[in-house]
PDB file of C-alpha atoms in Angstrom:
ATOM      1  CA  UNK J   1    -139.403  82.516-182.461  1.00  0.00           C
ATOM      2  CA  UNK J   2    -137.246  85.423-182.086  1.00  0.00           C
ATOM      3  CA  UNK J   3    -138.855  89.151-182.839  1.00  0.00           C
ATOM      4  CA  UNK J   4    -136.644  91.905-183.938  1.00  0.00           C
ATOM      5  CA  UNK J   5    -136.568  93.813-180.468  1.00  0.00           C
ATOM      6  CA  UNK J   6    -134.664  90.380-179.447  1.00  0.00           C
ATOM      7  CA  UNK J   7    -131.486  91.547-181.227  1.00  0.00           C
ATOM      8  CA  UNK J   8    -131.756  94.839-179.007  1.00  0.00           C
ATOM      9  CA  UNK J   9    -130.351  95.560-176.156  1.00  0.00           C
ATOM     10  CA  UNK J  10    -132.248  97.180-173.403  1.00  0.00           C
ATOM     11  CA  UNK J  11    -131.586 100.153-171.731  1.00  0.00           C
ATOM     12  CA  UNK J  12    -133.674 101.064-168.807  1.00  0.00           C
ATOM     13  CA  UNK J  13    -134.213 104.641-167.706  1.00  0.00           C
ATOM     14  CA  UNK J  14    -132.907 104.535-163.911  1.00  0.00           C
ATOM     15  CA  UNK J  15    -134.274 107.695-163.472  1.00  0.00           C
ATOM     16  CA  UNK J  16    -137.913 107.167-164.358  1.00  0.00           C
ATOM     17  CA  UNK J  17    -140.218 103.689-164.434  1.00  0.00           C
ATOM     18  CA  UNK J  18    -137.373 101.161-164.783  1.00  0.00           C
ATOM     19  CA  UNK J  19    -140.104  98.952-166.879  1.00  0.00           C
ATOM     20  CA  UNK J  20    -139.838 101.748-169.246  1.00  0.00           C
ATOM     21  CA  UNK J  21    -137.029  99.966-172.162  1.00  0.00           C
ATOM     22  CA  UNK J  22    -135.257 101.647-174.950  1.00  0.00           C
ATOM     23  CA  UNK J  23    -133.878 100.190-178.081  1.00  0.00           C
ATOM     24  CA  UNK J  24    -131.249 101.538-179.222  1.00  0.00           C
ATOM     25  CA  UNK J  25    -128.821  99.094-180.968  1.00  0.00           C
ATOM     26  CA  UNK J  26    -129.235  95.520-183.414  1.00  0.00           C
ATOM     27  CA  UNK J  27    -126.956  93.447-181.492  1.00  0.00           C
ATOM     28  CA  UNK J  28    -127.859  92.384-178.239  1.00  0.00           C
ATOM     29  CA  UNK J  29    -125.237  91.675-175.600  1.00  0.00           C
ATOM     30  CA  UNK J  30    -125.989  87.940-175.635  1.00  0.00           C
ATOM     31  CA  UNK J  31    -124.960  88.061-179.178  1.00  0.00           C
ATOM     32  CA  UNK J  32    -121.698  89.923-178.151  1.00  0.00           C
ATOM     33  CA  UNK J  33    -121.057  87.140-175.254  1.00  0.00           C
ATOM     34  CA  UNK J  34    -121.760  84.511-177.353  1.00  0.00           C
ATOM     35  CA  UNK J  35    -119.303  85.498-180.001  1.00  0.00           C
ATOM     36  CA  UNK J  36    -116.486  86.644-177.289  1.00  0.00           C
ATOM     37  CA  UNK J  37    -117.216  83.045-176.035  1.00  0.00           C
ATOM     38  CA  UNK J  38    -116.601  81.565-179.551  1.00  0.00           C
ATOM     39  CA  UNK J  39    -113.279  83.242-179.775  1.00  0.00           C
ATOM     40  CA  UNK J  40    -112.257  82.072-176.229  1.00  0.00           C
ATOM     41  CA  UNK J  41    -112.956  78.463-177.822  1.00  0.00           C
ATOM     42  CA  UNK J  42    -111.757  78.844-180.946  1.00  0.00           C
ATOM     43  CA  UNK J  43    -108.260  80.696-178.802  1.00  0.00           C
ATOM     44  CA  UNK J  44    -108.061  77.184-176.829  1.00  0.00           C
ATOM     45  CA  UNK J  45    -107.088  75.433-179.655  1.00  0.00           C
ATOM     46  CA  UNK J  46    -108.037  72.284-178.010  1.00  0.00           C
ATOM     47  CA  UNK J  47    -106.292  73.087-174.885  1.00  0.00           C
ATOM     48  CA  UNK J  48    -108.311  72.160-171.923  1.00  0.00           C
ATOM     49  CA  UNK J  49    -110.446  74.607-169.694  1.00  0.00           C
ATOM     50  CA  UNK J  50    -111.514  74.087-166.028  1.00  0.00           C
ATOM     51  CA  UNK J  51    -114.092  76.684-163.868  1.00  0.00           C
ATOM     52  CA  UNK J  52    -115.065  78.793-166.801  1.00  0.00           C
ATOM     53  CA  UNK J  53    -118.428  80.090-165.060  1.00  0.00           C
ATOM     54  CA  UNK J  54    -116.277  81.838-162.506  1.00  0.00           C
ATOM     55  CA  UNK J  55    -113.451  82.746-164.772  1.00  0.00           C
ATOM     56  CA  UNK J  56    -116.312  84.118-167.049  1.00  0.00           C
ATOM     57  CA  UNK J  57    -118.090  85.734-163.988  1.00  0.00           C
ATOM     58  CA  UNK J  58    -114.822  87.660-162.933  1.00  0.00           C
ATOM     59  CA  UNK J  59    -114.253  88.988-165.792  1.00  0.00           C
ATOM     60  CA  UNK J  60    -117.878  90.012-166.791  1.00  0.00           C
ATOM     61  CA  UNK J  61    -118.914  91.212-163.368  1.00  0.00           C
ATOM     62  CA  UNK J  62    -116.773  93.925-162.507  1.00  0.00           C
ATOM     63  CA  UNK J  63    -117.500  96.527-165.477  1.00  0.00           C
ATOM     64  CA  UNK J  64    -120.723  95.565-165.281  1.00  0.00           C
ATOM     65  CA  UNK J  65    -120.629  96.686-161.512  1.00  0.00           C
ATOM     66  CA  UNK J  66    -118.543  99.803-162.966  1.00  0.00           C
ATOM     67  CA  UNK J  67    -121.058 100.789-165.769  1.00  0.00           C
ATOM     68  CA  UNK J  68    -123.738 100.561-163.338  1.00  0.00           C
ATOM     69  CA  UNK J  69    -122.174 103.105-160.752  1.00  0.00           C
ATOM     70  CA  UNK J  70    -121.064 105.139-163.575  1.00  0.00           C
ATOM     71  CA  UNK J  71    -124.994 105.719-164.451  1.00  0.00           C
ATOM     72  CA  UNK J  72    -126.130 106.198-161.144  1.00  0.00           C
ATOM     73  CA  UNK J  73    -123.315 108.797-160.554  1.00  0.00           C
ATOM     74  CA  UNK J  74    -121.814 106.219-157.847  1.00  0.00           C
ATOM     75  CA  UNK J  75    -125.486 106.073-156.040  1.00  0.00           C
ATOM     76  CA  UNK J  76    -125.510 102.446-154.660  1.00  0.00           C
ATOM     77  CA  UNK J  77    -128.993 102.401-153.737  1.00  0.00           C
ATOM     78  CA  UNK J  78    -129.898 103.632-157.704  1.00  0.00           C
ATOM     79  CA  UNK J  79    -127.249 100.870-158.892  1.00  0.00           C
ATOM     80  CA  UNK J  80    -128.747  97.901-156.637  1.00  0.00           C
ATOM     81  CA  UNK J  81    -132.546  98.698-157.630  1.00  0.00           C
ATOM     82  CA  UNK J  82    -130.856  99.311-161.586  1.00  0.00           C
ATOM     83  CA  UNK J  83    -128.938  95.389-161.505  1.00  0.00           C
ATOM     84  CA  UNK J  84    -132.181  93.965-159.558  1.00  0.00           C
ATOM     85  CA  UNK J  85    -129.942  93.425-156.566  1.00  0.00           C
ATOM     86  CA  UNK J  86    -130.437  94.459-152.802  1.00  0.00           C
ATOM     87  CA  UNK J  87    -128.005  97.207-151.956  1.00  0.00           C
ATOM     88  CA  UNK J  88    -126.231  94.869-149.030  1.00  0.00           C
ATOM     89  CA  UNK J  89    -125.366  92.282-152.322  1.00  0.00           C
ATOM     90  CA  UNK J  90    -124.400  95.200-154.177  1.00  0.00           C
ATOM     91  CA  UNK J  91    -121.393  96.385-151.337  1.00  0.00           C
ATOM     92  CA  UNK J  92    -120.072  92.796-150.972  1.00  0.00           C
ATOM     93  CA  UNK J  93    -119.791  92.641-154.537  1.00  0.00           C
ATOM     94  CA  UNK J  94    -118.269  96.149-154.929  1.00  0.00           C
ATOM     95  CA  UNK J  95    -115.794  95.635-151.900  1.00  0.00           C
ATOM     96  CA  UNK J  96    -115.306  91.462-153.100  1.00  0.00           C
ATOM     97  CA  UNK J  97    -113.794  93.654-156.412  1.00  0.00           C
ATOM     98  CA  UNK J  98    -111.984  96.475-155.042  1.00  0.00           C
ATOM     99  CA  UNK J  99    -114.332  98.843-156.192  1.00  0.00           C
ATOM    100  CA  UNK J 100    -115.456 100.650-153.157  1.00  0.00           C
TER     101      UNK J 100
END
């Protein structure tokens, strides 16, 4: 069954109770990977693919490490508890990406 809020995405406010969610658009991010994904697909024409979790996982992860320092004004502590990671994940990630 799938409400309405499901085609939201959520937005948590870092700087109050992060269980605290706002709505504020109809299409959810799933929606938008799903649909980038059908256009990789439908780009392959056929051609075969190898390793697409980590070619989808370097491409998705590093603006999503980005965006999250962005909000938090660069405040790695703010970012890890914002992406549900510990901060020590959140450096090897950053540095793994250049982005330290």
């Amino acid at each position: 069954m799938t409400s309405e809020l499901d085609n939201s995405p959520a937005m948590a406010n870092i700087d109050g109770d992060p269980a605290q969610i706002t709505f504020t658009h109809r299409q959810s991010l799933r929606d938008h990977v799903a649909e980038a994904m059908q256009r990789y697909f439908e780009d392959l024409d056929g051609q075969d693919t190898r390793d697409l979790y980590n070619l989808v996982m370097a491409e998705v992860e590093p603006p999503l490490l980005e965006a999250a320092m962005n909000y938090t004004r660069q405040n790695q502590s703010k970012t890890a508890e914002l992406l549900g990671l510990n901060r020590g994940t959140l450096r090897k990630k950053l540095k793994q990406y250049n982005l330290l």
